[in-house]
CSV table of C-alpha atoms in Angstrom, one decimal:
chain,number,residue,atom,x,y,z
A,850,UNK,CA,8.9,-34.4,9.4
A,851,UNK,CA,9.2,-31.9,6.4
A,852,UNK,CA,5.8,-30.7,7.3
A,853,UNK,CA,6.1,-30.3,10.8
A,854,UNK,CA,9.2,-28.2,9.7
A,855,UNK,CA,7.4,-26.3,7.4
A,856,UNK,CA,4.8,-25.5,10.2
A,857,UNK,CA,6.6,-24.2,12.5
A,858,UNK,CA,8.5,-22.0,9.9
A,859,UNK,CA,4.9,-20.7,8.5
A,860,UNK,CA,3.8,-20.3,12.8
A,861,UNK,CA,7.3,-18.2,13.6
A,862,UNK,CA,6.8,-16.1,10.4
A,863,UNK,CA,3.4,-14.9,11.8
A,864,UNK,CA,4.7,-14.0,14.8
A,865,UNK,CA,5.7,-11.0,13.6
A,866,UNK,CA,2.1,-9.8,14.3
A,867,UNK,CA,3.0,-10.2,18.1
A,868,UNK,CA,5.2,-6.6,18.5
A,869,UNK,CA,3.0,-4.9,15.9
A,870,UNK,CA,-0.1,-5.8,18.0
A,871,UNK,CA,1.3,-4.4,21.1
A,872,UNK,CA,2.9,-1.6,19.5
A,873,UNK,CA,-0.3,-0.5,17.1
A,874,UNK,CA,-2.3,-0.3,20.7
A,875,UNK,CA,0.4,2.3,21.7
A,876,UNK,CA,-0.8,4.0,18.5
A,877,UNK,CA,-4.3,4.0,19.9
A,878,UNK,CA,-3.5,5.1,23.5
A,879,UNK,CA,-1.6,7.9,22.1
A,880,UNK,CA,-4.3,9.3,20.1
A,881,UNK,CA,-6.7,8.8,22.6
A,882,UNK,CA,-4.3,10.9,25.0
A,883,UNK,CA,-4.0,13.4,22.2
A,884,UNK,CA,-7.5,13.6,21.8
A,885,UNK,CA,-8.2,14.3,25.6
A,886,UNK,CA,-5.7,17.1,25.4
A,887,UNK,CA,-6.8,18.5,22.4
A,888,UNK,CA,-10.2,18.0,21.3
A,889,UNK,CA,-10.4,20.2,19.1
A,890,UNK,CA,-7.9,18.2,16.8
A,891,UNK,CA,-9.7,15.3,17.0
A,892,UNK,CA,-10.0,15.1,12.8
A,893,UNK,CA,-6.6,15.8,12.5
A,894,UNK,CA,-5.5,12.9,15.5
A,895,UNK,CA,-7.8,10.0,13.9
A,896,UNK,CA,-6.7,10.7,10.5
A,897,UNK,CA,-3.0,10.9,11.6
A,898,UNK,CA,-3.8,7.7,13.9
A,899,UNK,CA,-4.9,5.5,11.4
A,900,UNK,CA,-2.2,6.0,9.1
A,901,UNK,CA,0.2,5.3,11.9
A,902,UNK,CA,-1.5,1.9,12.8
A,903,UNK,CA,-1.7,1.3,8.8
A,904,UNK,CA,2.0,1.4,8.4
A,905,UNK,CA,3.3,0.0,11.6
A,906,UNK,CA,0.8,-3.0,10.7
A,907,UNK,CA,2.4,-3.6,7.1
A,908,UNK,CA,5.3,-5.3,8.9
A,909,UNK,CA,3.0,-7.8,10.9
A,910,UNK,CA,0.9,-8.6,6.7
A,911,UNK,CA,4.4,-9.4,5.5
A,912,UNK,CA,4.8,-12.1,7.9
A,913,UNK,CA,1.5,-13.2,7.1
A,914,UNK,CA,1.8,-13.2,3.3
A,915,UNK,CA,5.8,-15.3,4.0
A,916,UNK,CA,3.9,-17.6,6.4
A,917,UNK,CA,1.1,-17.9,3.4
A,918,UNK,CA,3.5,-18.8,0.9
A,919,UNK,CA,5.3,-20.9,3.3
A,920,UNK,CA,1.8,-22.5,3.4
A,921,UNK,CA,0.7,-22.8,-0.3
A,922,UNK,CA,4.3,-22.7,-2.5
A,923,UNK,CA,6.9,-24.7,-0.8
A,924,UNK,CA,3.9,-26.9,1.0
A,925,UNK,CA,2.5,-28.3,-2.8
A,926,UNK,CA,6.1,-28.9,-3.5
A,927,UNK,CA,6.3,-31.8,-0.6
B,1456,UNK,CA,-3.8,-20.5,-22.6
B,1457,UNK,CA,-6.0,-20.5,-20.0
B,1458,UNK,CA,-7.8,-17.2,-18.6
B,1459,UNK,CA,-7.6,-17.2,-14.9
B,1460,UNK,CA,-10.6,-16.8,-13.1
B,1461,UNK,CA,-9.4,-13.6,-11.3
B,1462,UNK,CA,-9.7,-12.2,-14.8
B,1463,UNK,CA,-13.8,-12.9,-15.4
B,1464,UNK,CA,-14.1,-11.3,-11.6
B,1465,UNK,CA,-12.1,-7.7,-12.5
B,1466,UNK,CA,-14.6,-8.0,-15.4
B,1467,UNK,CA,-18.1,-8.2,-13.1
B,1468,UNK,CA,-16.3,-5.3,-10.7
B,1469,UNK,CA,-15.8,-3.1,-13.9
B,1470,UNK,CA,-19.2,-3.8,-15.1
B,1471,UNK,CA,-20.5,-3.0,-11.5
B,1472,UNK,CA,-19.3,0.2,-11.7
B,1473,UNK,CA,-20.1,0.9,-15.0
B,1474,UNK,CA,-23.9,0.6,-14.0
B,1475,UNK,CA,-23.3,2.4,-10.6
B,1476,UNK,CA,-21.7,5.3,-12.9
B,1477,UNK,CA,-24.7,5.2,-15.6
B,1478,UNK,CA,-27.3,5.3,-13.0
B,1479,UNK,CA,-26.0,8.0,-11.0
B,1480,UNK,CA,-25.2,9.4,-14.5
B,1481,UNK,CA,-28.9,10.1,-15.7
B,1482,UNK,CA,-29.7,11.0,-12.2
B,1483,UNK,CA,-27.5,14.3,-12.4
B,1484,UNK,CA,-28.1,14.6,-16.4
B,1485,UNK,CA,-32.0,15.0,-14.9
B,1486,UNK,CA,-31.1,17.1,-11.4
B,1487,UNK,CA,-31.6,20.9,-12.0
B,1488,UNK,CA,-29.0,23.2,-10.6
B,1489,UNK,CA,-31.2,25.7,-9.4
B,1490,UNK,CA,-33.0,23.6,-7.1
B,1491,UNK,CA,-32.0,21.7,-4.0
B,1492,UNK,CA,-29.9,18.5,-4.6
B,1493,UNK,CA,-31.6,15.3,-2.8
B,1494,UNK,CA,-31.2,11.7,-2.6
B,1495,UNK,CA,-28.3,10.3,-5.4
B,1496,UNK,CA,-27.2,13.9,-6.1
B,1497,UNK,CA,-26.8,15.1,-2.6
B,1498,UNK,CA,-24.5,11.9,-2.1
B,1499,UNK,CA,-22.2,13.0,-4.8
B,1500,UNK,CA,-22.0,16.3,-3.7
B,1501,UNK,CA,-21.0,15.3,-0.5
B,1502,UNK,CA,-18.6,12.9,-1.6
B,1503,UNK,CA,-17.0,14.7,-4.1
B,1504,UNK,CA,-16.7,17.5,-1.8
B,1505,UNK,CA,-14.9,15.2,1.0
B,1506,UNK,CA,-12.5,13.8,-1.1
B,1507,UNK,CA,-11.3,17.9,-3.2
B,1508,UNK,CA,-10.8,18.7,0.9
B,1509,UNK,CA,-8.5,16.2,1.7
B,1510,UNK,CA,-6.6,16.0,-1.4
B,1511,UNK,CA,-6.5,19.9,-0.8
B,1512,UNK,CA,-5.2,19.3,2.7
B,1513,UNK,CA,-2.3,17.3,1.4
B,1514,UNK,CA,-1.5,19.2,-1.7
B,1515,UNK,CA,-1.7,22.1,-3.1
B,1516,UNK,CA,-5.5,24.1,-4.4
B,1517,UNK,CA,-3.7,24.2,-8.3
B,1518,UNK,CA,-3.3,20.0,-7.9
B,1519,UNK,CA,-6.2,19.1,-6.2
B,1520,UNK,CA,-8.9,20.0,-9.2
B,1521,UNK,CA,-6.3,17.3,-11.0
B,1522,UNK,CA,-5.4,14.9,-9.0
B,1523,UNK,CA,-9.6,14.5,-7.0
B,1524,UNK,CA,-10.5,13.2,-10.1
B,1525,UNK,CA,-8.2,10.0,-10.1
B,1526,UNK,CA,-8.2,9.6,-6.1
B,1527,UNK,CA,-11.7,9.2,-6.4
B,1528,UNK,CA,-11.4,6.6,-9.4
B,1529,UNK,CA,-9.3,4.5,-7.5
B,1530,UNK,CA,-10.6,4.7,-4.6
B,1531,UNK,CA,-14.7,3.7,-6.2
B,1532,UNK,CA,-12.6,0.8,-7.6
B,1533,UNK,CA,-10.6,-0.3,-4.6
B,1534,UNK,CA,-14.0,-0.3,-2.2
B,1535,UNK,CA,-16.1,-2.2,-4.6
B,1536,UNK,CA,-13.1,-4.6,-5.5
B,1537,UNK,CA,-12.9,-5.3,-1.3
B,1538,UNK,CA,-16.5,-5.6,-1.1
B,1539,UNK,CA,-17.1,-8.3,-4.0
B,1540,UNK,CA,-16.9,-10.8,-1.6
B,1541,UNK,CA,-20.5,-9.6,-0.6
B,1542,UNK,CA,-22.3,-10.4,-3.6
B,1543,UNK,CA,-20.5,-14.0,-4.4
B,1544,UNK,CA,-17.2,-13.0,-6.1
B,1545,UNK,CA,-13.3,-13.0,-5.0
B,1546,UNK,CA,-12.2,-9.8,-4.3
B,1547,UNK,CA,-10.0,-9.1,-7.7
B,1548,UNK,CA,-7.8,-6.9,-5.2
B,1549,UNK,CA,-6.6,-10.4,-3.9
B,1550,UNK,CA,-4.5,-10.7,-7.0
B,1551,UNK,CA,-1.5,-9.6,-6.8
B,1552,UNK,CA,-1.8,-8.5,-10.3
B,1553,UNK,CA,-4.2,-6.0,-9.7
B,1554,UNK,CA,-3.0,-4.7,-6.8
B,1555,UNK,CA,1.0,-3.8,-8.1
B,1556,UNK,CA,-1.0,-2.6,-11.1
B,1557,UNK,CA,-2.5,0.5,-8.9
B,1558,UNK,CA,0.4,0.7,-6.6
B,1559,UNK,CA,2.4,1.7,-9.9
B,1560,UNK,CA,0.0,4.2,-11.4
B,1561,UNK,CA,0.8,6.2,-8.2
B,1562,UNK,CA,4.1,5.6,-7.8
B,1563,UNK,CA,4.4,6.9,-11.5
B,1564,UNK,CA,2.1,9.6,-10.7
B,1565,UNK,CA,4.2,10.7,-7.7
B,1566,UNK,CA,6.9,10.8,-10.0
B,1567,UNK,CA,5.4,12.8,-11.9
B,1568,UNK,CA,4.1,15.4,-9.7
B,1569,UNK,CA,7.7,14.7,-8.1
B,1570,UNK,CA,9.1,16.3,-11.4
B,1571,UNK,CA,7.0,19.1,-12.4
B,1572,UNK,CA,7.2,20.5,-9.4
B,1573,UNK,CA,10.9,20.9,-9.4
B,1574,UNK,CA,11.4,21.2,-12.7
B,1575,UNK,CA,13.7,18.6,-14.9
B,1576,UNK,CA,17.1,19.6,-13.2
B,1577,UNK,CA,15.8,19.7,-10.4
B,1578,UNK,CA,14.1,16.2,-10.3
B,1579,UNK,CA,17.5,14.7,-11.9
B,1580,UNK,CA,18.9,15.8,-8.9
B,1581,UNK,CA,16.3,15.1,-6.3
B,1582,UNK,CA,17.8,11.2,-7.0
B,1583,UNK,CA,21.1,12.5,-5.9
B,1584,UNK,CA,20.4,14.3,-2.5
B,1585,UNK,CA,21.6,14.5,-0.6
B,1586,UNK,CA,24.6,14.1,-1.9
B,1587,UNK,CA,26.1,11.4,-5.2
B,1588,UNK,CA,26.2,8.2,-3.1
B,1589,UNK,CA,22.6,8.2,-1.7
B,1590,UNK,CA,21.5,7.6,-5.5
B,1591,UNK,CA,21.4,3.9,-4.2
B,1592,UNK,CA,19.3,4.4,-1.2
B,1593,UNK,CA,17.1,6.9,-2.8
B,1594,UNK,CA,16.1,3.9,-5.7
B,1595,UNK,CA,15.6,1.3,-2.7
B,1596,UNK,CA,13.0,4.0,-1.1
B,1597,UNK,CA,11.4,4.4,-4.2
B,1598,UNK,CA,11.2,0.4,-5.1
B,1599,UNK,CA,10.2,-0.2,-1.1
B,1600,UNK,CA,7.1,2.8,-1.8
B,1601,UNK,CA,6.0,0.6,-4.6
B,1602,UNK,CA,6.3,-2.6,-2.6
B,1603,UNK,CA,4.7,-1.8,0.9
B,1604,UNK,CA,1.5,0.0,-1.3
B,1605,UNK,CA,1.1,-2.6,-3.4
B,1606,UNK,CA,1.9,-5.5,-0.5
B,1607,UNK,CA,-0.4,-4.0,2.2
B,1608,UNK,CA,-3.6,-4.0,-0.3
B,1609,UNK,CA,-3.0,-7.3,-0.9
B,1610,UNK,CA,-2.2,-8.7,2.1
B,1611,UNK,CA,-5.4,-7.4,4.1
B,1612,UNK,CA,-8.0,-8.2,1.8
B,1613,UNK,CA,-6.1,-12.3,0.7
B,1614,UNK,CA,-5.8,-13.1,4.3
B,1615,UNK,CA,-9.5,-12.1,5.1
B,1616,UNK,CA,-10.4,-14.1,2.0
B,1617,UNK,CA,-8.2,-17.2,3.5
B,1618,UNK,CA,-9.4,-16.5,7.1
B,1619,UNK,CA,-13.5,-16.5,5.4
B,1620,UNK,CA,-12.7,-19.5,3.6
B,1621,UNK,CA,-11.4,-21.5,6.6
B,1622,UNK,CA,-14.0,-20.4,8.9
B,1623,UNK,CA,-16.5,-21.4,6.8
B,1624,UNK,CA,-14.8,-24.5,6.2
B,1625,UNK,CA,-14.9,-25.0,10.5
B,1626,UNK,CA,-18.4,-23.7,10.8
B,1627,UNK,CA,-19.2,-26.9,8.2
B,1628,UNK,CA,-18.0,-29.4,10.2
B,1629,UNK,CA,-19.5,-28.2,13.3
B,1630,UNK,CA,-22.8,-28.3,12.0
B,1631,UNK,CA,-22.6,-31.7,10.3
B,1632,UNK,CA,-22.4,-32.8,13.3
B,1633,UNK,CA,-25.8,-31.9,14.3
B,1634,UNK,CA,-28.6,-35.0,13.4
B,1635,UNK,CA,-31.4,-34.2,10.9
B,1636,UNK,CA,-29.6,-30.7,8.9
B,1637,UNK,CA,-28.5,-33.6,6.0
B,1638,UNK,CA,-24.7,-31.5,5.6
B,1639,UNK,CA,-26.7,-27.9,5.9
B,1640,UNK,CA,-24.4,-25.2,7.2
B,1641,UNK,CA,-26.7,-23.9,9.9
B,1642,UNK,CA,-24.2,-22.4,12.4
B,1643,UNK,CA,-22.2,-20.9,9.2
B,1644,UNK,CA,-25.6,-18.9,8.4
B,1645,UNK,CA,-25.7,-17.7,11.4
B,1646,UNK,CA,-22.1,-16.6,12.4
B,1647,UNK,CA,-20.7,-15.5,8.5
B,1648,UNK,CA,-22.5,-12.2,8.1
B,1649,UNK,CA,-20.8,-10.7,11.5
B,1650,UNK,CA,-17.4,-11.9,9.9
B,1651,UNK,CA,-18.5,-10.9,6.3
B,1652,UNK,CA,-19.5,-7.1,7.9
B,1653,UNK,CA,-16.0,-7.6,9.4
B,1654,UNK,CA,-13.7,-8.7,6.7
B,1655,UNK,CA,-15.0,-7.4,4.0
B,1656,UNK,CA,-16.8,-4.7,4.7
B,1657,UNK,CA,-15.0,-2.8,7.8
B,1658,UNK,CA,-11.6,-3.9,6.1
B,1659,UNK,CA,-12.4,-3.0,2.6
B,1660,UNK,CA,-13.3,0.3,3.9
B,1661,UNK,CA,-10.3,1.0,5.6
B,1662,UNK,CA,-7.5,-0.6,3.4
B,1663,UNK,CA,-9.4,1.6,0.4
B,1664,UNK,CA,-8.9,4.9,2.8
B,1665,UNK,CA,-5.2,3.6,3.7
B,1666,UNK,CA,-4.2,3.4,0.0
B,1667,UNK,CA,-6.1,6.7,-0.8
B,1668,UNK,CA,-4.8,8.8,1.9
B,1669,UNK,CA,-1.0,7.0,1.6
B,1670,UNK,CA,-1.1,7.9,-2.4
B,1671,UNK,CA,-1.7,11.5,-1.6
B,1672,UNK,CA,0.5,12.1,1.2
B,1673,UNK,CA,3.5,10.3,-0.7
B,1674,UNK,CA,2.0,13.2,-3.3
B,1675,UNK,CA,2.4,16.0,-1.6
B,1676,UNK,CA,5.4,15.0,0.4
B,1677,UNK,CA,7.2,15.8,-3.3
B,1678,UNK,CA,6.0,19.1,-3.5
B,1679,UNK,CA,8.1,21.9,-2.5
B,1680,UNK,CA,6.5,23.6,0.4
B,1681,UNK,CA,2.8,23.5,1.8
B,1682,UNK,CA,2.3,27.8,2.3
């Protein structure tokens, strides 16, 4: 039982990576638009892009890293 | 006490780039100036070029002779740490040791820069803008820099670790099941360097440009004005 609970507590802290996927491809479209208005930018845009993505996708590691000492600490503890 | 095995990893990385550095070392100690730079030299031309123009970019021309230096430090010893897992070592950067250890060299550098550029009143009350209250949100900003720098290094280069790990673990018992291979990883051999290029090299590449670029924007966001 306490490891099916600590499962699902370790699969709902990942899920975290759910938004951040969908919102990290806004990230993309947007510099792709950004591009294809201005291509002379385009430096400027993927620089800018990737730093975007980089911190919106700090959120979805967190929940990894909780889900991974979900995993590890309180799972050798059972 | 015991010595952690991370420990005898940061070790081989070090020693890595010691030999990297002494190599490329009596290369340039040979190269004339007068003559056109080719092969090793023409590599760290170019890169040391890339990296004064986009610390330049973000800071100031005064700072950048200063701070290109350490960027590029860190960022040699960020890329090779990622990419141990290439030649049969953990990545030391998978430690959160090491990783909170480079996140606070630049968050104390930003300070720093943070205070010589406005001067020691002036940095007393940068804590206290903008106005006495926000002293409390202004520390949790700073801790939170420290934390998300330190935390996103980590996190990207322990879960492709994990992720290597278990995939190989999968590709294993696939291929066991296949007669006559007596426990031989066959499938692993042939799906792990597309995940390797992946993981460690595609990822190390780009968490070491994250943390690079991030250290220097958080840089020059603490100077007074970009003319």
């Amino acid at each position: 039982m306490e490891v099916a609970l600590l499962a699902f507590a370790a699969t709902l802290s990942v899920m975290t990576g759910m938004v951040t996927g969908i919102f990290e491809g806004k990230v993309a479209i947007a510099a792709v638009e950004a591009i294809g208005k201005n291509p002379d930018a385009a430096g400027k845009i993927q620089s800018m892009a990737i730093i975007g993505a980089a911190i919106s996708e700090t959120c979805a590691i967190y929940g990894l890293l909780i889900s991974f000492l979900i995993i590890f600490v309180l799972g050798n503890k059972l | 006490m015991e010595i952690q095995s991370t420990v005898y990893y940061i070790w081989a990385v070090t020693g890595m780039i010691a030999l990297l550095l002494l190599f490329v070392n009596s290369r340039l100690r040979k190269f004339d100036p007068l003559s056109q730079p080719k092969g090793v030299v023409l590599v760290c031309l170019m890169a040391a070029q890339a990296i004064e123009n986009i610390v330049r970019d973000k800071t100031n021309e005064n700072l950048a002779r200063k701070l290109s230096p350490y960027i590029a430090t860190v960022g040699l010893y960020i890329f090779v740490s990622n990419i141990a897992g290439l030649f049969a070592l953990e990545s030391p950067t998978a430690n959160y040791s090491v990783t909170f250890t480079l996140a606070a060299i630049t968050c104390i550098l930003i300070e720093v820069c943070s205070a010589k550029a406005r001067g020691t009143g002036g940095y007393i009350k940068s804590w206290f803008e903008p106005f006495a209250p926000f002293v409390l949100i202004n520390v949790i900003s700073k801790v939170s820099t420290l934390a998300s720098l330190s935390l996103r290094l980590f996190g990207n280069i322990i879960s492709g670790g994990i992720l290597m790990k278990v995939i190989y673990a999968m590709l294993a018992a696939v291929s066991s099941a296949i007669p006559l291979l007596h426990n031989f990883n066959l499938i692993g051999v042939i799906v792990a360097p597309v995940l390797h290029f992946y993981f460690d090299l595609f990822s190390g590449a780009m968490q070491t440009y994250i943390f690079v670029i991030l250290s220097i924007s958080f840089i020059g966001k603490e100077l007074p004005s970009n003319e």
